CSV table of C-alpha atoms in Angstrom, one decimal:
chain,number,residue,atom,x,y,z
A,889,UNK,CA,-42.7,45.1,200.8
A,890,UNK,CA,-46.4,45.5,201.7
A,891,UNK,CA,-48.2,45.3,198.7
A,892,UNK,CA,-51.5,47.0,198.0
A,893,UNK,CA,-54.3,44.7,199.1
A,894,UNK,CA,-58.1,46.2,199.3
A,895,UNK,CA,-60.7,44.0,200.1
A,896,UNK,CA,-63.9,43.9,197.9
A,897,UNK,CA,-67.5,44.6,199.3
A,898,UNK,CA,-71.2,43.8,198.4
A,899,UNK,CA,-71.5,46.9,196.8
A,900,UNK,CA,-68.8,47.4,194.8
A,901,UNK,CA,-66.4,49.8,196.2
A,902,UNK,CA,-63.0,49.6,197.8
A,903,UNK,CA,-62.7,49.8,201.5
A,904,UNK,CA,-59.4,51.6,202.5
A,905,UNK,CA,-56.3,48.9,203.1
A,906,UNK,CA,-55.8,47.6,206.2
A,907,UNK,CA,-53.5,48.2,208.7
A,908,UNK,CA,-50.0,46.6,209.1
A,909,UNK,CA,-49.3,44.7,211.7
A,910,UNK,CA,-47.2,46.2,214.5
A,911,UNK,CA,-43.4,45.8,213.7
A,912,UNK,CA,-40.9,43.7,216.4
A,913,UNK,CA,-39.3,45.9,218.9
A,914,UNK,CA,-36.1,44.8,218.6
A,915,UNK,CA,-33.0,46.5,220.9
A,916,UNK,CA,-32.1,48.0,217.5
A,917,UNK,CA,-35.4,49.3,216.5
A,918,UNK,CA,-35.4,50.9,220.5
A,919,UNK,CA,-32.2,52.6,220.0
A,920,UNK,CA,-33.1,54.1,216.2
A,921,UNK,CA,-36.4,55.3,218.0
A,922,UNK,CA,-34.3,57.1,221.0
A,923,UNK,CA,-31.7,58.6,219.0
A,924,UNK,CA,-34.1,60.1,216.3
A,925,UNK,CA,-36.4,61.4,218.9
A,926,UNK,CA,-34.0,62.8,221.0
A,927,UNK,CA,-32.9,64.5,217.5
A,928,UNK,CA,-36.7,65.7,216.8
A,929,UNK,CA,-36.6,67.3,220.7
A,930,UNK,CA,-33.2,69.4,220.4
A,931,UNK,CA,-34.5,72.1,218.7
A,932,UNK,CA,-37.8,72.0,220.2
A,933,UNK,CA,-37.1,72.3,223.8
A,934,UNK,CA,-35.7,75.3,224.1
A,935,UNK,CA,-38.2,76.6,222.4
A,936,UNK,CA,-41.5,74.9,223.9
A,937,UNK,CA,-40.0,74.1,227.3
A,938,UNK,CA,-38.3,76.2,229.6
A,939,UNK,CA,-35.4,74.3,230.3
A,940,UNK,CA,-36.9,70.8,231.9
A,941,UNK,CA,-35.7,67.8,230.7
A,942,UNK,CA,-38.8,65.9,229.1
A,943,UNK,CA,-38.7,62.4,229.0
A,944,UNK,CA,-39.4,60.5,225.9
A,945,UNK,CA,-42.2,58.0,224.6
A,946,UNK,CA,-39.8,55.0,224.5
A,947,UNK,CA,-38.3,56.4,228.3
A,948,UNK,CA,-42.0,56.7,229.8
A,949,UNK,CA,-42.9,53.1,228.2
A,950,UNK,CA,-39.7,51.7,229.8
A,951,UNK,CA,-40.6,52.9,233.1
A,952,UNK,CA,-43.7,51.8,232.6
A,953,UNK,CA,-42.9,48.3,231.9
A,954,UNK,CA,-39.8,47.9,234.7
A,955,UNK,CA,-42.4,48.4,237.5
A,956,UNK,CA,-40.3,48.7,240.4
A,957,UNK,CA,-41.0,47.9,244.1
A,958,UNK,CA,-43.7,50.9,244.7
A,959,UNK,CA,-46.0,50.4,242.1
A,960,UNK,CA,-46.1,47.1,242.0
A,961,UNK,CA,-46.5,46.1,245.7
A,962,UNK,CA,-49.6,48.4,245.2
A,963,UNK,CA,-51.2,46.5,242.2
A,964,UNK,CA,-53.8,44.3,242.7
A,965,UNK,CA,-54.4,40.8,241.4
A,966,UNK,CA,-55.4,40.8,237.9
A,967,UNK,CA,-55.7,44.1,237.1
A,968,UNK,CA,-55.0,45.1,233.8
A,969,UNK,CA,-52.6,47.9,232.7
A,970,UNK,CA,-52.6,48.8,228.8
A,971,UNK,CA,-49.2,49.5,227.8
A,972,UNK,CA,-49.0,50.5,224.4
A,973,UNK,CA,-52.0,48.4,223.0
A,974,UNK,CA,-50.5,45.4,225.1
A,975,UNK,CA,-52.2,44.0,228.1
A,976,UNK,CA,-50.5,43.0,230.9
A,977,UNK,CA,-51.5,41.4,234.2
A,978,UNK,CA,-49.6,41.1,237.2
A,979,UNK,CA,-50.1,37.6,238.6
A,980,UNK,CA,-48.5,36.6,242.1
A,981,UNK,CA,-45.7,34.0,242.4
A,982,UNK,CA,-44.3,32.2,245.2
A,983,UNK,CA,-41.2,30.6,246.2
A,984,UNK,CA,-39.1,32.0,243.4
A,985,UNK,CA,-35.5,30.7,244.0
A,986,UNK,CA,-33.1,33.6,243.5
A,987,UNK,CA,-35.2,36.3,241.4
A,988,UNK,CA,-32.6,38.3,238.9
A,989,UNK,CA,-32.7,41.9,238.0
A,990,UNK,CA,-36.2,42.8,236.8
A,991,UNK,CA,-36.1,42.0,232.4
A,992,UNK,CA,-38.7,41.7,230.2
A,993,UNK,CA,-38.0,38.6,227.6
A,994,UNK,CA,-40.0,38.8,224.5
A,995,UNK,CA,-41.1,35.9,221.8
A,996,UNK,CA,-42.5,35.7,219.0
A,997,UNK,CA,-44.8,32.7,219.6
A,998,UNK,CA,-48.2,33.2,220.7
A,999,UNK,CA,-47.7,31.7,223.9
A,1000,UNK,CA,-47.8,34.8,226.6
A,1001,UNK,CA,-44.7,36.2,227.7
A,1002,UNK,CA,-43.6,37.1,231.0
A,1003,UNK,CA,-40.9,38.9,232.9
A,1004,UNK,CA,-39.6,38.0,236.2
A,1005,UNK,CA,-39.3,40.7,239.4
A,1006,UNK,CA,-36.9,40.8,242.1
A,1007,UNK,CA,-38.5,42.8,244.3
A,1008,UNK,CA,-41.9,40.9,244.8
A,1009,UNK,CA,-41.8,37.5,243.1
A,1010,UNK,CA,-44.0,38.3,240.8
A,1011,UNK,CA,-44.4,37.5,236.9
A,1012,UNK,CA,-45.9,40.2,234.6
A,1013,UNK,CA,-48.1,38.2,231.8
A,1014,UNK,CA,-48.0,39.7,228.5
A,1015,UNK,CA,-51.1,37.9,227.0
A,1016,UNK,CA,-51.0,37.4,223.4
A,1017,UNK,CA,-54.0,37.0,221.2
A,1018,UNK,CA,-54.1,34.5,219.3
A,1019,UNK,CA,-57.3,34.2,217.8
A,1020,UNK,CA,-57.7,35.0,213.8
A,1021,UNK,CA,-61.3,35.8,212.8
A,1022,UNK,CA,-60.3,35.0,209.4
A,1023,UNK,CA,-58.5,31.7,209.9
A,1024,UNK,CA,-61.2,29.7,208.8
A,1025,UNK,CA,-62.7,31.5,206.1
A,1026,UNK,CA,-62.1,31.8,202.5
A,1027,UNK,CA,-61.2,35.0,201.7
A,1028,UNK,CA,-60.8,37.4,198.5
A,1029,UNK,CA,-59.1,40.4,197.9
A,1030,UNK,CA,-58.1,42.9,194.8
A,1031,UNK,CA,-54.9,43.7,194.3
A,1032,UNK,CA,-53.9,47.1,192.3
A,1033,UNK,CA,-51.5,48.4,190.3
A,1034,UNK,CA,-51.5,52.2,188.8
A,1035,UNK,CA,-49.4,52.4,185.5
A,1036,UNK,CA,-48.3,55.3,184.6
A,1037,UNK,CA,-47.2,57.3,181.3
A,1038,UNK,CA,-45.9,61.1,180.7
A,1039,UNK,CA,-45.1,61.3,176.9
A,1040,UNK,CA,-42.2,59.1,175.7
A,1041,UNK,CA,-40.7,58.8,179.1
A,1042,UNK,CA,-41.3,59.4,182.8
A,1043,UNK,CA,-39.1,61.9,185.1
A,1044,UNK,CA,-36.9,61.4,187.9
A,1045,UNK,CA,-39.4,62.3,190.3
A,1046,UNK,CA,-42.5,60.7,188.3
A,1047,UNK,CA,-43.6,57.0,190.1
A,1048,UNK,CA,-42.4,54.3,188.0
A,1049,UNK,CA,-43.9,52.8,185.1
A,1050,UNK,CA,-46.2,50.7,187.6
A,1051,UNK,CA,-46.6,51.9,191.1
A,1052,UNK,CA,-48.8,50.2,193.9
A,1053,UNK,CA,-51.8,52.1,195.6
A,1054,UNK,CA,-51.5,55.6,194.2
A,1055,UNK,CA,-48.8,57.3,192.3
A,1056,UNK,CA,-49.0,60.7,194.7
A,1057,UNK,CA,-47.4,58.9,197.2
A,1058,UNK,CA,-47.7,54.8,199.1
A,1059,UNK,CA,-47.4,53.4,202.3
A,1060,UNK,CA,-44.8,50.2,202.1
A,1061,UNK,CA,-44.0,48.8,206.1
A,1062,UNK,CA,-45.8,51.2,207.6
A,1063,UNK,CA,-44.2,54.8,206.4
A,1064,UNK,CA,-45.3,56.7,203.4
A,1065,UNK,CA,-42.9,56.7,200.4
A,1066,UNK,CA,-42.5,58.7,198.0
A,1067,UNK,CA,-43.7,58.5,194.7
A,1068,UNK,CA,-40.3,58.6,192.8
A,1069,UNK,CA,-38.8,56.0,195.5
A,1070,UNK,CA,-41.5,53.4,195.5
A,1071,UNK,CA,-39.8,50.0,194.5
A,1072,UNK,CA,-40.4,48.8,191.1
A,1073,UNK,CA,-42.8,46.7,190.0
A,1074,UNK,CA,-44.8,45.2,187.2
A,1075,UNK,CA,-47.5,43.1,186.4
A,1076,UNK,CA,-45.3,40.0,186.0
A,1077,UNK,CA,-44.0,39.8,189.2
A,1078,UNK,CA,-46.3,41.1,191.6
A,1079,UNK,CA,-46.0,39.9,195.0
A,1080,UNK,CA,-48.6,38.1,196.8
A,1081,UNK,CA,-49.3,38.6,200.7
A,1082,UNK,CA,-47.7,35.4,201.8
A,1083,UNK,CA,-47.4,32.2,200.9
A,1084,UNK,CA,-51.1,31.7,201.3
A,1085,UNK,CA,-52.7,33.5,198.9
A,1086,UNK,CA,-52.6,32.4,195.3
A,1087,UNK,CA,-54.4,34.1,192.6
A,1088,UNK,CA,-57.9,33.4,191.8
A,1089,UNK,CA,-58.0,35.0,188.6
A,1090,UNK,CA,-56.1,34.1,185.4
A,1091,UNK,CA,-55.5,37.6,183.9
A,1092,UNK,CA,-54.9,41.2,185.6
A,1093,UNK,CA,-57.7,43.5,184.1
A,1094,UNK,CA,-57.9,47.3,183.9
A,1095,UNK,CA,-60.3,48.9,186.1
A,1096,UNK,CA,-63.0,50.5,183.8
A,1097,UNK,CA,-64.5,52.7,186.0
A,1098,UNK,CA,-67.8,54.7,184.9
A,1099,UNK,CA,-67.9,58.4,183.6
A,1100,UNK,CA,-64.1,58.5,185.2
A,1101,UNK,CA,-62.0,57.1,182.9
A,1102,UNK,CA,-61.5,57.0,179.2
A,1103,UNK,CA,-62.5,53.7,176.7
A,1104,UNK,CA,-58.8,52.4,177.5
A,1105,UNK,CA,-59.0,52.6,181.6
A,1106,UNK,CA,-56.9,55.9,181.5
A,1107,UNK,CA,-57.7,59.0,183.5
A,1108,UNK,CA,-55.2,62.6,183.0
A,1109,UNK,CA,-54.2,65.0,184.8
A,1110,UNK,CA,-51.2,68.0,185.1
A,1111,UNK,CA,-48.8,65.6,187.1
A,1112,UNK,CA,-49.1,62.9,189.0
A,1113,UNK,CA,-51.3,63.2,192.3
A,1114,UNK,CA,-54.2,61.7,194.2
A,1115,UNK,CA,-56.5,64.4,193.2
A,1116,UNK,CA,-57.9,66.8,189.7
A,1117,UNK,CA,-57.4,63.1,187.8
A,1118,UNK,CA,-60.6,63.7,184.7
A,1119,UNK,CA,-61.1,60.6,181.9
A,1120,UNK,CA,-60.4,62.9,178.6
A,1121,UNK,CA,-57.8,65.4,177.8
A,1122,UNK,CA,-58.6,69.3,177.7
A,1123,UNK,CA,-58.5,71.5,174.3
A,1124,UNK,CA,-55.0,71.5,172.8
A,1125,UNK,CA,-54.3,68.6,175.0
A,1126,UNK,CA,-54.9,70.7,177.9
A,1127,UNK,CA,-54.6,69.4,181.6
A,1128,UNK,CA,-52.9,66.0,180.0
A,1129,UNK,CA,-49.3,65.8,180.7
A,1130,UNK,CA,-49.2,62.5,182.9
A,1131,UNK,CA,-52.1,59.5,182.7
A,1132,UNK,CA,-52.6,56.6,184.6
A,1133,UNK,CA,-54.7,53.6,184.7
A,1134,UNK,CA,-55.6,51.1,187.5
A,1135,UNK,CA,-55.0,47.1,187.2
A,1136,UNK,CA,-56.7,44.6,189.2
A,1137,UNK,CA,-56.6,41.0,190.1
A,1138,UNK,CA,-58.2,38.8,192.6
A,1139,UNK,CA,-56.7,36.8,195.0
A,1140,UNK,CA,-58.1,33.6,197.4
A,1141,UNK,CA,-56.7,32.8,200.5
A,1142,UNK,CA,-58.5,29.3,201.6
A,1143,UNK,CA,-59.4,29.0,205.4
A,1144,UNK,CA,-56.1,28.1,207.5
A,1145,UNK,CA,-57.1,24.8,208.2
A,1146,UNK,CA,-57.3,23.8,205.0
A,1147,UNK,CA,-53.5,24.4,203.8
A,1148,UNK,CA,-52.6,23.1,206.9
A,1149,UNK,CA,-54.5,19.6,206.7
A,1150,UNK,CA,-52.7,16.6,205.4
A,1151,UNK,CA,-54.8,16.7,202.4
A,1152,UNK,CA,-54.1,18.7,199.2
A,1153,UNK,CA,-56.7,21.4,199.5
A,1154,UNK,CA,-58.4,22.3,196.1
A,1155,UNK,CA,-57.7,25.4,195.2
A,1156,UNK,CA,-61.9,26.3,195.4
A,1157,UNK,CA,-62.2,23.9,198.4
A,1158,UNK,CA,-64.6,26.6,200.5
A,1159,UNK,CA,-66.8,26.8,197.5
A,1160,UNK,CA,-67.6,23.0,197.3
A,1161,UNK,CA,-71.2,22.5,197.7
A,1162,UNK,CA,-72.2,20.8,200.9
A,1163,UNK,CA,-74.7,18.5,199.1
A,1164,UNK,CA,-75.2,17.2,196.2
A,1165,UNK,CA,-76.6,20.0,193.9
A,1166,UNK,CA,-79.4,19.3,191.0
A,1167,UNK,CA,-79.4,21.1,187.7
A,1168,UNK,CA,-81.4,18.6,185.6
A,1169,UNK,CA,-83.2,21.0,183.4
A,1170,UNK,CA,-86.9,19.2,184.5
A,1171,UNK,CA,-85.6,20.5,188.0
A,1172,UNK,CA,-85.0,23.9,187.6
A,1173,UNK,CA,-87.0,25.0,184.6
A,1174,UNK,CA,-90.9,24.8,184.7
A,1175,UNK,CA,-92.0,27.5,183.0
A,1176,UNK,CA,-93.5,29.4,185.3
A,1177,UNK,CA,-92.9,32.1,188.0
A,1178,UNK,CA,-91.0,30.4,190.0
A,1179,UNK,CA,-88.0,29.4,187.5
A,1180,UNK,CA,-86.0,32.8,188.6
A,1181,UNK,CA,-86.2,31.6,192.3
A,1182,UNK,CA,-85.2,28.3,191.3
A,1183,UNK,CA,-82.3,29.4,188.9
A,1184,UNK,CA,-80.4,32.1,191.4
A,1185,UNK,CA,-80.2,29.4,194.0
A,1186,UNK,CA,-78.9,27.0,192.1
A,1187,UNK,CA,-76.4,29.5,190.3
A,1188,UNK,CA,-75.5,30.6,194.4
A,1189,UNK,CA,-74.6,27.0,195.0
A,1190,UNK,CA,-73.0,26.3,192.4
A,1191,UNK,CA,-69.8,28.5,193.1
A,1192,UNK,CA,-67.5,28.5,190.2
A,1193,UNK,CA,-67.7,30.2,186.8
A,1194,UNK,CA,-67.0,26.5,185.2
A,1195,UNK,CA,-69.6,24.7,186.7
A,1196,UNK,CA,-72.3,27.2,186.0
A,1197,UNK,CA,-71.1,26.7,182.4
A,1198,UNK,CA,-71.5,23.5,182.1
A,1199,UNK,CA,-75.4,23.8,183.6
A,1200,UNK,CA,-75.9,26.4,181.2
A,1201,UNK,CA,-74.9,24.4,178.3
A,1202,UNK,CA,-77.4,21.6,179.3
A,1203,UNK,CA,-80.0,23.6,179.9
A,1204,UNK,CA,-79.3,25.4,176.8
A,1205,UNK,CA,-79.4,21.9,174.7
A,1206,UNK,CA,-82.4,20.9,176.7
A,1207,UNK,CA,-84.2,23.5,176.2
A,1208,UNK,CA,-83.9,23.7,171.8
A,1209,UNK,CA,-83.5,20.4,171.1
A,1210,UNK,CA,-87.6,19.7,170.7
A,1211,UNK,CA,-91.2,21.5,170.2
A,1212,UNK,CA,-92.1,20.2,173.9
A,1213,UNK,CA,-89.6,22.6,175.4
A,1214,UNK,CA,-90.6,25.6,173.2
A,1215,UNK,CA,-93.0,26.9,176.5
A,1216,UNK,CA,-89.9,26.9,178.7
A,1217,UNK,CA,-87.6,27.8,176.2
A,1218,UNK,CA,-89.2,31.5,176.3
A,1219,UNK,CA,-89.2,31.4,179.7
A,1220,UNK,CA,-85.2,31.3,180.0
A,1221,UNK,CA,-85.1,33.8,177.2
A,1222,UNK,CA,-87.6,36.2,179.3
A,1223,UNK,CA,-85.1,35.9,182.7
A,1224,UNK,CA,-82.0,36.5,180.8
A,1225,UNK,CA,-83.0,39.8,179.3
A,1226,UNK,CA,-85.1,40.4,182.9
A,1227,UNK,CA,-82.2,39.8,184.7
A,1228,UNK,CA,-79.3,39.9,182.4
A,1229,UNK,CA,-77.0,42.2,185.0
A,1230,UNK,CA,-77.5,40.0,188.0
A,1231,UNK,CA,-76.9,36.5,185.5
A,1232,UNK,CA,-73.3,38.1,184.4
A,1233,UNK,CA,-73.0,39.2,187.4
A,1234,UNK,CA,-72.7,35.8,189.3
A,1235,UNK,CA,-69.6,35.0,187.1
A,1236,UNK,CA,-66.3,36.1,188.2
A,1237,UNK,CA,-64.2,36.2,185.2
A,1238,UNK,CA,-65.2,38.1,182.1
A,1239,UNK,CA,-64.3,35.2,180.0
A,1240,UNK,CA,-66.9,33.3,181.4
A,1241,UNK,CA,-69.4,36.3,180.9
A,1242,UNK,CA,-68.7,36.4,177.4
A,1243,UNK,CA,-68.9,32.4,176.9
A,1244,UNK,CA,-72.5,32.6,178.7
A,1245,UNK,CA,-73.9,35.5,175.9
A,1246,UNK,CA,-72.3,33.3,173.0
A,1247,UNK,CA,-73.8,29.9,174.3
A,1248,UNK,CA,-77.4,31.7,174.6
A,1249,UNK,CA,-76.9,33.1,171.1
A,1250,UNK,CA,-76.1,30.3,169.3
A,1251,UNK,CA,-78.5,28.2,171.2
A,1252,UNK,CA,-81.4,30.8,170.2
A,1253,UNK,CA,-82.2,32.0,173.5
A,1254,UNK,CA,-80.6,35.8,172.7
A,1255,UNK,CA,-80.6,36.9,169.6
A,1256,UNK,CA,-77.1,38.8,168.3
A,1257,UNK,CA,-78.5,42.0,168.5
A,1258,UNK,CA,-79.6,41.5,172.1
A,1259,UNK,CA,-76.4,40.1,173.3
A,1260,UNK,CA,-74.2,43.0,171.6
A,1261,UNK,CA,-76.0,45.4,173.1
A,1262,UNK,CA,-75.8,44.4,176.2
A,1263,UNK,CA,-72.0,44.5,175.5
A,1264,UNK,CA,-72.2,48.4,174.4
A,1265,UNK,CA,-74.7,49.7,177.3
A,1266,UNK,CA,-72.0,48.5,179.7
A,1267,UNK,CA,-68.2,48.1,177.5
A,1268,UNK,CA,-66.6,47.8,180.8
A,1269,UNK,CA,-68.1,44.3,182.1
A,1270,UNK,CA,-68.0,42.5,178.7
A,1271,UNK,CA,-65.6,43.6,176.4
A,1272,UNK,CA,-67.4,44.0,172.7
A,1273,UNK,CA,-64.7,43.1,170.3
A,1274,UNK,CA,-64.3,39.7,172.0
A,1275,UNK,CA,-67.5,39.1,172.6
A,1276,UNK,CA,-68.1,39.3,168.7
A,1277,UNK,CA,-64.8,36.9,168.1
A,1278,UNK,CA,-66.5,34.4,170.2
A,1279,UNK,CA,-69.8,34.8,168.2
A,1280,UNK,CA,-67.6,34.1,164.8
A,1281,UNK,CA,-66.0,30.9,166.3
């Protein structure tokens, strides 16, 4: 099952999903192909055709791909022929002891393939790319989940109670499914990629969208569909028969190299700083104009949600523990209410958001007020009633 995957960009939105990879053309997979085009043609030919025989996609790609004597003694060295996104190149061979009937052998290595001619002793090359852009980078990527509710109990034809991509309809292999056959899921058991990718985040989180969902992450509409979906209910409950809600969670894949190294690979290992990084408070903090320069580099390099904890907890000590840092102490108090947005936002679980506001709160930097409202102006990034639980504890 090909599970919904969308990557996530510098500004916040979702890119569409990316495209499955081509499935293997097996002699089964040829002969399904062939029997249900032949099907899709029977009733179409004689109405479109007046009475030719039309070959078919699979036919023409065969022909293309045996190559007999004609065409091929007329093909030059190294010229390439694209064949159904594959490129081929016909290389000449001599001295080929006893050349069978002209096959094409296929493998799934990335080594190039080649098939053997009998009428010119020549090999076509089926070169393979091997090359992954991505192999050595660490990358991250949402997965989503839409759950969905009508009244006590959903349908026959409703999507199940969690659904991936969209409930109207999903893509799974390749071919769209619909809604009421998609497999069944749940947030428990959600399938990862491959055995690569691990999950970077603790906790799947609802997707609180802006002006287009409700305070609970639901959005209604009439029935299940991609479009009309509105984030409150009509008069009389109006336009509100089916609701749905979108969970998300990250996932890390960690460059191929590094799960493929002797080594046990940390499970951050392409966010470990290349040097060794300072966050003494004398360091960083100054006082002056140039401590918010200072502070988002060191916050960049710094990587993980726990580390940048830790610095803020000294430099939180640091800065209330005598009269001497008083000057300095406003300063940090001026940044985070300058720059509160892009401070929480440099955190990647909202755990970790709400441990920052609590720290600076108790440590006098915020004061409660400050730090709840920054909770209601935006409830979907840090969640209010936890955010006052963590200011009791």
């Amino acid at each position: 099952m090909e599970v919904s995957i969308s990557h996530a960009s510098d500004n916040g939105a979702y890119p569409p999903l990316p495209e499955s990879g081509p499935s293997e053309d097996s002699d089964l997979a040829q002969r399904n192909f062939t029997d249900r085009e032949r099907l899709s043609k029977s009733w179409r030919i004689p109405l479109f055709s007046k009475g030719k025989a039309v070959p078919t996609l699979l036919e023409k790609r065969s022909r293309v791909l045996t190559f007999d004597s004609e065409t091929t003694t007329t093909t030059t060295t190294t010229t390439p022929l694209d064949v159904t996104r594959e490129t081929v190149y016909i290389v000449p061979v001599t001295n080929v002891p006893e050349p069978g009937p002209s096959q094409r052998t296929e493998s799934t290595t990335s080594d190039a393939r080649a098939t053997q001619s009998s009428d010119t002793g020549q090999i076509l090359i089926d070169v393979v790319n091997e090359q992954d852009p991505s192999k050595d980078k660490h990358l991250y990527s949402w997965a989503m989940v839409y759950e969905n509710q009508r009244g006590r109990s959903l349908l026959p034809r409703d999507p199940p109670a969690f659904s991936v991509i969209a409930p109207a309809s999903s893509v799974i292999n390749g071919r769209l499914v619909r809604k009421s056959l998609q497999p069944d899921i749940s947030l428990v058991d959600f399938p990862l990629p491959d055995e690569n990718w691990r999950w970077a985040s603790k906790e799947w989180m609802v997707d609180m969208r802006d002006e287009f969902v409700q305070h609970d992450g639901f959005e209604y509409n009439w029935f299940f569909r991609s479009k009309g979906w509105r984030s409150n209910a009509g008069h009389l409950n109006a336009g509100a028969w089916v609701r749905r809600r979108r969970w998300i969670r990250l996932m890390e894949r960690p460059p191929l190299s590094a799960l493929q190294s002797d080594e046990e690979p940390t499970v951050h290992a392409a966010k470990e700083p290349k040097a060794q990084i300072s966050v003494d408070y004398d360091d960083v903090w100054h006082g002056d104009d140039e401590d918010w320069s200072r502070l988002r580099q060191v916050m960049h390099e710094l990587g993980r949600d726990g580390r940048k904890l830790d610095a803020w907890k000294d430099w939180t000590r640091a800065a209330t523990k005598s009269d001497s840092s008083k000057a300095v102490a406003e300063s940090m108090s001026g940044l985070l209410r300058a720059h509160k947005d892009e401070i929480l936002h440099s955190f990647i679980y909202p755990s970790s958001r709400i441990q920052l506001l609590a720290m600076v709160t108790k440590g006098g930097l915020l004061s409660e007020t400050e730090v709840l409202g920054i909770s209601k102006s935006n409830p979907s990034f840090v969640d209010l009633s936890r955010l006052k639980e963590a200011l009791r504890s």
